[in-house]
Short mmCIF file of C-alpha atoms in Angstrom, two decimals:
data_model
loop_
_atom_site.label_atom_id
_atom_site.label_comp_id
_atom_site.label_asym_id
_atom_site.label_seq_id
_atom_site.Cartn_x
_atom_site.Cartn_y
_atom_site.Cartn_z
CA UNK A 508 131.73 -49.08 97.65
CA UNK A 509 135.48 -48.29 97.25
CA UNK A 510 134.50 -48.57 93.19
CA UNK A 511 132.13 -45.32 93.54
CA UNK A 512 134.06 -43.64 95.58
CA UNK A 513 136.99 -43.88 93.24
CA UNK A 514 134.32 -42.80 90.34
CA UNK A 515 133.03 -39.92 92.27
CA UNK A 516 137.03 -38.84 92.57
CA UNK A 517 137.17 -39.06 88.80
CA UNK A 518 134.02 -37.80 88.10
CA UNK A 519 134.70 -34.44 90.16
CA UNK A 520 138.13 -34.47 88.67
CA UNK A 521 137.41 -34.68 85.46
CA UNK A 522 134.55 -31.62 85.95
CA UNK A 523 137.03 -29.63 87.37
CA UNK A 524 139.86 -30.29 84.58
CA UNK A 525 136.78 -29.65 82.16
CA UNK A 526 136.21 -26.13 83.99
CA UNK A 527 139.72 -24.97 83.49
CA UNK A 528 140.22 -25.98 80.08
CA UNK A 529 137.03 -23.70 79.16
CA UNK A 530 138.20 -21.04 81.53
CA UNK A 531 138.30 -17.59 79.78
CA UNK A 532 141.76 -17.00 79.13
CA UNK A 533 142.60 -12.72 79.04
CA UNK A 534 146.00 -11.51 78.15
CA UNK A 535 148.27 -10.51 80.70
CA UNK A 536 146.94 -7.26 81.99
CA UNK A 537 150.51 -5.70 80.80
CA UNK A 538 150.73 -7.76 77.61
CA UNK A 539 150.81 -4.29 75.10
CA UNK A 540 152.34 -2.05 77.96
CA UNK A 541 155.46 -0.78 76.13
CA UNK A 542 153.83 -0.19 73.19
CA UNK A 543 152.47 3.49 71.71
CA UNK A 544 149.22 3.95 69.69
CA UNK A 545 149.04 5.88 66.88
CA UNK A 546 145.31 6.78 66.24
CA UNK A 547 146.05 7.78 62.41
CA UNK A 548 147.32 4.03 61.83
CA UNK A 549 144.67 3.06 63.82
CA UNK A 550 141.98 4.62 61.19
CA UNK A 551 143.63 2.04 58.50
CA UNK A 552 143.02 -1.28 60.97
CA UNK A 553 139.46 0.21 61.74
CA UNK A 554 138.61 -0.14 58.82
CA UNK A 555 140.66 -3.01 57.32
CA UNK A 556 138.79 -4.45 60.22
CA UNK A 557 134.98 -3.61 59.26
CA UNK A 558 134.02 -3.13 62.93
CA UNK A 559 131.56 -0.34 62.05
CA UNK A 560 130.61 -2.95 59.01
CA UNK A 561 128.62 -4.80 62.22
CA UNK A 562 128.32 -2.35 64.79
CA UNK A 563 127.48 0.77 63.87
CA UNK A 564 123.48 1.11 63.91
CA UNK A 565 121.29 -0.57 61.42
CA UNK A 566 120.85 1.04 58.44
CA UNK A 567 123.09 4.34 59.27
CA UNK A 568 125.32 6.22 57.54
CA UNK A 569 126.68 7.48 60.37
CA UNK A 570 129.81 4.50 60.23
CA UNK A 571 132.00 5.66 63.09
CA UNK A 572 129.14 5.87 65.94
CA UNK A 573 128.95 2.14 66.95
CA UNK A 574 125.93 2.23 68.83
CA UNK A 575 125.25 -1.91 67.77
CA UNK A 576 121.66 -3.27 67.21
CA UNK A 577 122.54 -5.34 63.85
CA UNK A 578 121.05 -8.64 63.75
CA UNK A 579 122.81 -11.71 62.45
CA UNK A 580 121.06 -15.11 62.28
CA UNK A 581 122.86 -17.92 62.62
CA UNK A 582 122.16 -21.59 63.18
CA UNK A 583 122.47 -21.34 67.12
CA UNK A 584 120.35 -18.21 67.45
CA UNK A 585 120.39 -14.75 66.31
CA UNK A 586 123.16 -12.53 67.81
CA UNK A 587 122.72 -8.41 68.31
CA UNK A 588 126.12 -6.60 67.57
CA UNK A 589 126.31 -4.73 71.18
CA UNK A 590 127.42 -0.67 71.49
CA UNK A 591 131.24 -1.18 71.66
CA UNK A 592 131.36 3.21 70.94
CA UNK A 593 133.97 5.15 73.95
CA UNK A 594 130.91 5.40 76.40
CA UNK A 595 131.93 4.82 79.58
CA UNK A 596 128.47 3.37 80.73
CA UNK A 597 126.60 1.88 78.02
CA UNK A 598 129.84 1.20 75.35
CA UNK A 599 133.67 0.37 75.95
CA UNK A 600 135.10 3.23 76.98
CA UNK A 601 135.77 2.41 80.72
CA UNK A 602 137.85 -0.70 79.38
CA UNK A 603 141.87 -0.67 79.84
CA UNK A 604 143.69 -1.31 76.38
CA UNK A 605 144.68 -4.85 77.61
CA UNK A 606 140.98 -5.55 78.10
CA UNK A 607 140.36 -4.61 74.32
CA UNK A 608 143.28 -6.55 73.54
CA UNK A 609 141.73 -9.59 75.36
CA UNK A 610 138.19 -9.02 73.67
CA UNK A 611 139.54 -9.29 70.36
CA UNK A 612 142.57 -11.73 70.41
CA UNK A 613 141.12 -13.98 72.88
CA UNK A 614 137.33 -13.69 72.90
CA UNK A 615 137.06 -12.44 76.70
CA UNK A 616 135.18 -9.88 78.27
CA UNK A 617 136.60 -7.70 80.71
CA UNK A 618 134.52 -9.90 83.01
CA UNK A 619 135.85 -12.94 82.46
CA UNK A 620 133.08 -14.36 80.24
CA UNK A 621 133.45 -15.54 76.78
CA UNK A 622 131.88 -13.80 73.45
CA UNK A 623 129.92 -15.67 71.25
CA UNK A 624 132.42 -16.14 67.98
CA UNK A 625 129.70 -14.19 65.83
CA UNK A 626 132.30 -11.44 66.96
CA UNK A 627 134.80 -13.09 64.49
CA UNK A 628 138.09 -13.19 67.40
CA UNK A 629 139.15 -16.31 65.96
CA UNK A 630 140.72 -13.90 62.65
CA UNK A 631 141.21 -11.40 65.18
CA UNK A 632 143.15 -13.73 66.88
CA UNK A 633 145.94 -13.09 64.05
CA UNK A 634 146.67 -8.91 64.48
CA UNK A 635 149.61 -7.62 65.65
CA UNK A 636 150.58 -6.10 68.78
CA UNK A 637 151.29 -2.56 67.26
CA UNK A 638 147.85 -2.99 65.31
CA UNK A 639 145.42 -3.54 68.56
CA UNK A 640 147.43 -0.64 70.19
CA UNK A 641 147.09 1.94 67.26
CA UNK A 642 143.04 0.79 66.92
CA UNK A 643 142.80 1.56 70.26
CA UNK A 644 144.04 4.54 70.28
CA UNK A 645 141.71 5.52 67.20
CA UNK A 646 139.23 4.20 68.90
CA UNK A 647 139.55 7.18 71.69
CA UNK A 648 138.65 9.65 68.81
CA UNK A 649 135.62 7.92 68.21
CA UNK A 650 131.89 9.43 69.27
CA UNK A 651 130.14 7.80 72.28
CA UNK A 652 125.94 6.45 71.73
CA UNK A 653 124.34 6.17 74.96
CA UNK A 654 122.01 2.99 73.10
CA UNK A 655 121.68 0.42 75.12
CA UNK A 656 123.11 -3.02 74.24
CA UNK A 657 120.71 -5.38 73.19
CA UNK A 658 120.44 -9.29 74.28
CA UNK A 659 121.58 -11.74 72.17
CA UNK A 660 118.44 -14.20 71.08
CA UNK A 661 120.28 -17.64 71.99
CA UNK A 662 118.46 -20.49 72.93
CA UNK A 663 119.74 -23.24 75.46
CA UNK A 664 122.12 -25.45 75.21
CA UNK A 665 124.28 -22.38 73.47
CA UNK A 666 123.17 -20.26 75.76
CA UNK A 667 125.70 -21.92 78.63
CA UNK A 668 128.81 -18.82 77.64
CA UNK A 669 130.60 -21.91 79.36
CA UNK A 670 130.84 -23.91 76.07
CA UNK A 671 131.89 -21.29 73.90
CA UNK A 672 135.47 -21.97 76.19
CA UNK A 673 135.46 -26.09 74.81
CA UNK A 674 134.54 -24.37 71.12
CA UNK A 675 137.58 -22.42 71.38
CA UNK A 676 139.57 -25.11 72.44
CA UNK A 677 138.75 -26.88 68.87
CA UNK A 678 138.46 -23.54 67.13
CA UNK A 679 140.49 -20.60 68.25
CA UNK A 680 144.35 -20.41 67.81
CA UNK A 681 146.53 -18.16 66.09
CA UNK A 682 148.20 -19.49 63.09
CA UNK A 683 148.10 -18.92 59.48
CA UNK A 684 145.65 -20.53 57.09
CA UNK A 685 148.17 -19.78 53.97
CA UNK A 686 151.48 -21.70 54.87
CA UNK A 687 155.10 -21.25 52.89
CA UNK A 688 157.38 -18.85 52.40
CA UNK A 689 155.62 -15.34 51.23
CA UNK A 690 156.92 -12.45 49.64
CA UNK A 691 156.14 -9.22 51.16
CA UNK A 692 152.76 -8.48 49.49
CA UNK A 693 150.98 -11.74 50.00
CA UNK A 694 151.67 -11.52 53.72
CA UNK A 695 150.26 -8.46 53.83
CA UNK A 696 147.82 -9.93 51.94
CA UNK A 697 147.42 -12.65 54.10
CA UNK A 698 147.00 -10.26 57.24
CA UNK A 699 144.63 -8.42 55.81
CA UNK A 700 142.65 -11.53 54.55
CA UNK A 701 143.25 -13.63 57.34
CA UNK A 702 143.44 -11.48 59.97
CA UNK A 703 141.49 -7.91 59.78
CA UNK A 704 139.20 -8.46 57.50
CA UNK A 705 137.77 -11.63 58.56
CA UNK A 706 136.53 -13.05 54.84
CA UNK A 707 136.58 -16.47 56.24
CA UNK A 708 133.76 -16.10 58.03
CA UNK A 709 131.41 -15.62 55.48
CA UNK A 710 133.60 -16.98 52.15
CA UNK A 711 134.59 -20.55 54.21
CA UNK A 712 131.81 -22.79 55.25
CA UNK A 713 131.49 -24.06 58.86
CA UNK A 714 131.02 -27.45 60.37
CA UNK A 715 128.40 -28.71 62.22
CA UNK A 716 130.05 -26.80 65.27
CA UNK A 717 129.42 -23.68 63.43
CA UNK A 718 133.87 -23.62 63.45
CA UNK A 719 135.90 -22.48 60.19
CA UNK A 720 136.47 -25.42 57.91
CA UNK A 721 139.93 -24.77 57.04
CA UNK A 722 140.55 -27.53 54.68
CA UNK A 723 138.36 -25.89 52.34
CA UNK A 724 139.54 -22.02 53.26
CA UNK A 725 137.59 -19.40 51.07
CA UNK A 726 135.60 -21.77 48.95
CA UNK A 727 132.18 -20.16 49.67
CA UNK A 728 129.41 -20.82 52.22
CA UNK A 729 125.76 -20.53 52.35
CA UNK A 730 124.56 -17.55 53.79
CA UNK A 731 123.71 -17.73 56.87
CA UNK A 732 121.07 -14.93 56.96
CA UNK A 733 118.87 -16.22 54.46
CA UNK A 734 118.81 -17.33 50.62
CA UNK A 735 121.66 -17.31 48.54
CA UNK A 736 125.35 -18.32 48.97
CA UNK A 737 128.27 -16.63 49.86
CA UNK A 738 130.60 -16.90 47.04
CA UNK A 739 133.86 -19.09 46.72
CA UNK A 740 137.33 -16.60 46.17
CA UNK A 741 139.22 -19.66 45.32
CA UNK A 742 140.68 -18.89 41.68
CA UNK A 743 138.69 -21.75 40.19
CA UNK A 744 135.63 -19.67 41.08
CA UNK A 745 136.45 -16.77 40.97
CA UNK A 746 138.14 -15.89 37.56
CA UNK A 747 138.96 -12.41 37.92
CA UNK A 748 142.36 -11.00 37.62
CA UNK A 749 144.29 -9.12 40.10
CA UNK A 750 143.54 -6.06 38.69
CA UNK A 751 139.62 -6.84 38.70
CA UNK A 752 140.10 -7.78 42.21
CA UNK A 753 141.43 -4.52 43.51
CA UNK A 754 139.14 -2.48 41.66
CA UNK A 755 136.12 -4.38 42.77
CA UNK A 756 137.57 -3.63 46.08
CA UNK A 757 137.80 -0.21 45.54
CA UNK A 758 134.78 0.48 43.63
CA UNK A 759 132.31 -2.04 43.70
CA UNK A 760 132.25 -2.48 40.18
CA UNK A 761 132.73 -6.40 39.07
CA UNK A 762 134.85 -6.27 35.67
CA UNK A 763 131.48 -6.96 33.79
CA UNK A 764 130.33 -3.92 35.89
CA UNK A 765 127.78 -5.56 38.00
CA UNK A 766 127.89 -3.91 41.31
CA UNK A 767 128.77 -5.22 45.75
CA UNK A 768 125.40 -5.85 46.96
CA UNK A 769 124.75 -6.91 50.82
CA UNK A 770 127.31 -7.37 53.57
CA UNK A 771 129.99 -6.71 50.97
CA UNK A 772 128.78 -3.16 50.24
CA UNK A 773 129.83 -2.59 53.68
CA UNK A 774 133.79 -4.20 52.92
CA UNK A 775 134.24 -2.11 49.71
CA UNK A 776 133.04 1.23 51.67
CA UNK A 777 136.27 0.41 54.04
CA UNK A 778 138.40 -0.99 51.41
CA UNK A 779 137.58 1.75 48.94
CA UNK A 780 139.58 4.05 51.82
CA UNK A 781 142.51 2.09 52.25
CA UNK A 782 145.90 1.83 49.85
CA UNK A 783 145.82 0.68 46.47
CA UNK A 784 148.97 -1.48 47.66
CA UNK A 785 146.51 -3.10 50.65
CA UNK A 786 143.59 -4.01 47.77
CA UNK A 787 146.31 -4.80 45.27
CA UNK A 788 147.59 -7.29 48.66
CA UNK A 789 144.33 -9.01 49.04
CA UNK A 790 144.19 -9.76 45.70
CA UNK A 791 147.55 -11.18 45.33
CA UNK A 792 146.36 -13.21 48.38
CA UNK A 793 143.35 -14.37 46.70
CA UNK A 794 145.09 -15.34 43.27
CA UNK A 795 147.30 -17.42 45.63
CA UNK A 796 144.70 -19.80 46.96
CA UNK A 797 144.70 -23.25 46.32
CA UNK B 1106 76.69 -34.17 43.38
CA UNK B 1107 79.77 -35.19 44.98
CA UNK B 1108 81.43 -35.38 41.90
CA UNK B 1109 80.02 -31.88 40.56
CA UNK B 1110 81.17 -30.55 44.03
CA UNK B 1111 84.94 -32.08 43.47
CA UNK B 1112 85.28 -30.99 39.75
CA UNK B 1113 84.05 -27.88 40.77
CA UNK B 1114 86.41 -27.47 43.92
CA UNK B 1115 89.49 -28.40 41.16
CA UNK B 1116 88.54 -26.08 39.01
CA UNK B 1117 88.62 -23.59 41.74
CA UNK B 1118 91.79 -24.85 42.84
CA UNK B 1119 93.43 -24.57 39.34
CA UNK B 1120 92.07 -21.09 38.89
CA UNK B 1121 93.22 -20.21 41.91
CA UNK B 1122 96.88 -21.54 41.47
CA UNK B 1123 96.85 -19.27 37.99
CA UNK B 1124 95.71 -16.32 39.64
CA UNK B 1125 98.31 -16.30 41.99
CA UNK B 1126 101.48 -17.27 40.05
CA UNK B 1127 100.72 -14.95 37.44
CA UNK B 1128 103.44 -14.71 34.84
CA UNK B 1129 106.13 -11.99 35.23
CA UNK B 1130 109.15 -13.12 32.68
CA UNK B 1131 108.08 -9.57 30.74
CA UNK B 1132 108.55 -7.20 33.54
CA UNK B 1133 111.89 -9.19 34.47
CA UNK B 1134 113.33 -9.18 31.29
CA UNK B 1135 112.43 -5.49 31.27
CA UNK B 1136 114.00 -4.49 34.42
CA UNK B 1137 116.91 -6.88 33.87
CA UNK B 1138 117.17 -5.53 30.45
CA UNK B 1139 117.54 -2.38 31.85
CA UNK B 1140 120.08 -2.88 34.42
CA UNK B 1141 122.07 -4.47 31.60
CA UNK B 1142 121.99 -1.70 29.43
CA UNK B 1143 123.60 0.12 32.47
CA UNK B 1144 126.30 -1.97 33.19
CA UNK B 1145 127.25 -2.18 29.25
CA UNK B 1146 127.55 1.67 29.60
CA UNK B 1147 129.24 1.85 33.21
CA UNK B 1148 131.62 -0.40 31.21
CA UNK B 1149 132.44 2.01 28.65
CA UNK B 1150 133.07 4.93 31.32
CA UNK B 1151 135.04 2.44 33.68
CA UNK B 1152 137.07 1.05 30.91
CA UNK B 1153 138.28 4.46 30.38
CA UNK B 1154 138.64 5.53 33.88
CA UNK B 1155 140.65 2.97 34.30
CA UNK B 1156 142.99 3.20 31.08
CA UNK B 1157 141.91 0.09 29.74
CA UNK B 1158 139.93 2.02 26.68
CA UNK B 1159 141.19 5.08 24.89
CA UNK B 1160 139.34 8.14 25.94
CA UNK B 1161 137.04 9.46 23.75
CA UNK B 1162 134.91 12.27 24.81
CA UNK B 1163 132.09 11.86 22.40
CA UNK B 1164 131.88 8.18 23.42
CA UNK B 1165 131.77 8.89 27.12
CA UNK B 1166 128.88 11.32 26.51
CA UNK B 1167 127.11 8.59 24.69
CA UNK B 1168 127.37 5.93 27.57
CA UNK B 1169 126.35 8.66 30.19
CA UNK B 1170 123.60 9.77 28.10
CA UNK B 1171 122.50 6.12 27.27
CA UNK B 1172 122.36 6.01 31.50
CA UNK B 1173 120.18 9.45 32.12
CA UNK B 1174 117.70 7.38 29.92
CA UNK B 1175 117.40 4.33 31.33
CA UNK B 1176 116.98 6.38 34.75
CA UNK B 1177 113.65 8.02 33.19
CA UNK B 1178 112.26 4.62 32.84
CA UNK B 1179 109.14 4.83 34.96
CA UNK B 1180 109.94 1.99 37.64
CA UNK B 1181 106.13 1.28 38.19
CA UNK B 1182 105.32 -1.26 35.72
CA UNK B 1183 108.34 -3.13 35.85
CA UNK B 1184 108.43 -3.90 39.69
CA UNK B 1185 104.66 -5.27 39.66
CA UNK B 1186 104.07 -6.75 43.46
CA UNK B 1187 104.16 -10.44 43.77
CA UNK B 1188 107.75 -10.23 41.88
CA UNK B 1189 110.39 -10.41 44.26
CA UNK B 1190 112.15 -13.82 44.93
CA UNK B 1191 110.49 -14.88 47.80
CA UNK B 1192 107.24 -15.23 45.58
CA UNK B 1193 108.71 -16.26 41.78
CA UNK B 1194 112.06 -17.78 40.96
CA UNK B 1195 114.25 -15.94 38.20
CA UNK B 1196 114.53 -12.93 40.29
CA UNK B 1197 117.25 -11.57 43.29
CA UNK B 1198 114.73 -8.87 44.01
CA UNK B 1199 113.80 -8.85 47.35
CA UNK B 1200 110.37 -8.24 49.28
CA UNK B 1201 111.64 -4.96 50.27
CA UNK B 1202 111.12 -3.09 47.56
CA UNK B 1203 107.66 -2.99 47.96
CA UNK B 1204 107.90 -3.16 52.09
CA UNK B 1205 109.61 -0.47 51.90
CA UNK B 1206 108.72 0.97 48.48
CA UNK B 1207 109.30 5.16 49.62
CA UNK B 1208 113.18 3.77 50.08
CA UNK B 1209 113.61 1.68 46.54
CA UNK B 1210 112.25 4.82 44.78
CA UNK B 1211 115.12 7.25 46.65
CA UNK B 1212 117.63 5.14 45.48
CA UNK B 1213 116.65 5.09 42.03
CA UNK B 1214 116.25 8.35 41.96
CA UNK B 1215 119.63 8.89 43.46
CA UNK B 1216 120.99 6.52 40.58
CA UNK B 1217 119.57 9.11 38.12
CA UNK B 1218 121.24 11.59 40.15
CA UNK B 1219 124.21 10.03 40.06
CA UNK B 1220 123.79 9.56 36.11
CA UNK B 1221 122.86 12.98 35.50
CA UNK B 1222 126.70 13.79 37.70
CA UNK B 1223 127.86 11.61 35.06
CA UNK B 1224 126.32 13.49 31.88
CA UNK B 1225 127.86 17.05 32.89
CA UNK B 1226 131.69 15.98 33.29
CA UNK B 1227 131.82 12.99 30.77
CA UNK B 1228 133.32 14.73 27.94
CA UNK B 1229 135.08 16.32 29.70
CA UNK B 1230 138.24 14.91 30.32
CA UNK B 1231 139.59 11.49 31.24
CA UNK B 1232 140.41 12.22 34.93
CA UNK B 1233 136.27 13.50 35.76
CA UNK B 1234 135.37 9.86 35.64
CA UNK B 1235 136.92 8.26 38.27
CA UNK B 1236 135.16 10.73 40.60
CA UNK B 1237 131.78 10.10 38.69
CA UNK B 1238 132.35 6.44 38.50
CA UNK B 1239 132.47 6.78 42.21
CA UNK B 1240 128.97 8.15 42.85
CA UNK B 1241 127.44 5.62 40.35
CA UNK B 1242 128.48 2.83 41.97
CA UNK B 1243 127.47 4.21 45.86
CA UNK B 1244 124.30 4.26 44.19
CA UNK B 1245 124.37 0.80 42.48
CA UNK B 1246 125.84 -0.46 46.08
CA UNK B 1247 123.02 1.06 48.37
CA UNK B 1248 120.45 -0.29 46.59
CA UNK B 1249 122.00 -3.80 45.70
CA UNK B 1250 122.62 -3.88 49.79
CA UNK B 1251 119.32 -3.59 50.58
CA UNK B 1252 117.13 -5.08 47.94
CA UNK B 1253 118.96 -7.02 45.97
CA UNK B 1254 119.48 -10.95 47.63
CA UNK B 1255 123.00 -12.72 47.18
CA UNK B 1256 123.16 -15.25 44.38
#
């Protein structure tokens, strides 16, 4: 009798430790207070970023109305990038700037529920203060869509939001892949690789958890939406040089003139707009894998 | 009788399998043939945009004049249906070119739009080709994002 009752103490103990490790965890409501945006820098992380790359509609060209509605399959269920445009009622644009901040450092809605990682917050994880601030403040000049966001298609037991908060536990923290001492352009690099431009999630494949294998960063995945595979960046793949890189950034073009085709159309329309020192960056970066 | 009925039901069966995986390495090599010739001409252009190979004017009119060509190819009979990669193997192009044929047709026509931008400024001088190069490969890229699958 005294046994159970001593199990029923851990039991309920243990449930309760288990509900506040998987507790959404925002940022400090005046975490990016002092700080001023700057809506022209915030163009550059926009689209270092790719956000329209996934939510602007299906199929637009319109690339700065992010209305959402683009599907992506996965192995737990398909997800349905929601309208994240300034509208007040059906987007973002009733959120604070910490609440943005939250959303895309630490995976939590202004409600206190987690997102699904298909909104990649574990790169996101990585920005910079002054770099959430200025998007922000782009993000202000951006035009509203009164579409309504769509339900994801996510079948039980990854339904439960709950367990997305013991995923990040294993999954989501802040550090660098690329460790060592870096010169200037391969930590930009490394940012922009790492950080904004998310190419882990697609170029590194996942474990059975559908987390980042690390240990084998970059080395190309299946694709998760259907046939083919993602390729590997590592420079015993990918032979290029430096100079191919960028310009396959910029262009499209591969250096036997081949041209992007699917999801990474979308990344050379963004990268095509940004500095020839930010492509040259990520492909210093990318020489530099292991 | 039962064995007339199974060798005939075989024979139907093997008929059958040839009529459906009907042979399509000639309208692949075609259409891969011609993509090829496009890319060995992009390089040219490219190469030059890019300082890698000398300018030469009458060259650069060449390449974009090899392009306009290949762009008059009537697409028809080298995209027979029944050839994308879900059906036949050898092949990245995907069922929606023929679900949604109106589509693949405007962006090979905007290709040859984009290859006919090409063939006015070409010879031209050096610095009209980066611009050029620039609409080619939007058009290359909205295609290849829609109907062509990842390797």
């Amino acid at each position: 009798m005294r046994a159970l009752r001593w199990l029923i103490l851990v039991a309920v103990l243990g449930a309760a430790a288990g509900w506040w490790m998987t507790r959404a965890r925002p940022l400090p409501g005046d975490a990016l207070a002092a700080l001023e945006g700057d809506a022209v820098r915030g163009e550059a992380v926009f689209l270092a970023g790719g956000c329209a790359s996934c939510h602007a509609a299906p199929e637009t060209t319109d690339k700065r109305r992010l209305s959402g509605g683009q599907r992506f399959a996965s192995d737990f269920g398909t997800f349905v990038a929601p309208n994240i445009s300034p509208d007040p009622v059906q987007g973002i644009g009733s959120w604070t700037g910490a609440q943005f901040a939250s959303a895309l450092r630490r995976g939590v809605s202004p409600e206190g529920r987690h997102y699904y990682p298909a909104f990649p917050y574990t790169a996101y994880a990585r920005m910079r203060d002054q770099d959430v601030v200025d998007l922000w403040a782009f993000w202000q000049t951006l035009p509203a869509s009164d579409a309504e966001s769509q339900p994801h298609e996510v079948g039980f037991p990854f339904s439960v939001r709950r367990g997305v908060g013991l995923w990040k536990l294993l999954y989501l923290n802040d550090g660098w892949v690329m460790q060592g001492d870096l010169d200037p352009t391969l930590e930009r690099g490394r940012y922009l690789v790492e950080a904004l431009a998310h190419c882990g999630e697609c170029h590194t494949p996942r474990g059975p958890l559908g987390g980042l294998d690390t240990a084998r960063w970059l080395q190309g995945a299946p694709n998760p939406s259907g046939k083919g595979k993602i390729p590997a960046l590592t420079p015993d793949r990918l032979t290029w040089d430096a100079g191919e890189i960028a310009y396959y950034l910029e262009t499209g073009f591969t250096p036997d003139y081949d041209s992007a085709g699917g999801h990474m159309v979308a990344v050379v329309e963004n990268f095509g707009q940004l500095t020839a020192q930010d492509r040259a960056a990520v492909a210093a970066y990318v020489k530099a894998l292991p | 009788m039962k064995k007339t009925v199974f060798t005939l039901a075989a024979v139907a069966a093997v008929i059958g399998t040839v009529a459906v995986a009907q042979d399509y390495s000639a309208n692949l090599k075609a259409r891969q043939g011609q993509f090829r010739i496009l890319a060995l001409n992009i390089g040219i252009l490219g190469g030059m945009a890019q300082g890698k190979i000398a300018y030469d004017a009458e060259a650069a009119q060449r390449a974009a004049d090899s392009m306009v060509a290949v762009t008059h190819i009537d697409p028809g009979p080298l995209w027979p249906e029944g050839s994308d990669n879900m059906s036949i193997d050898g092949t990245r192009a995907m069922p929606s070119i023929w679900d949604e044929n109106a589509d693949f047709l405007a962006k090979w026509g905007a290709l040859g739009e984009a290859a006919a931008g090409m063939q006015q400024v070409a010879a031209t001088g050096q610095e009209a080709l980066g611009p050029a190069m620039g609409k080619l490969g939007g058009a290359c890229k909205a295609c290849h994002d829609k109907h062509r699958a990842p390797e």
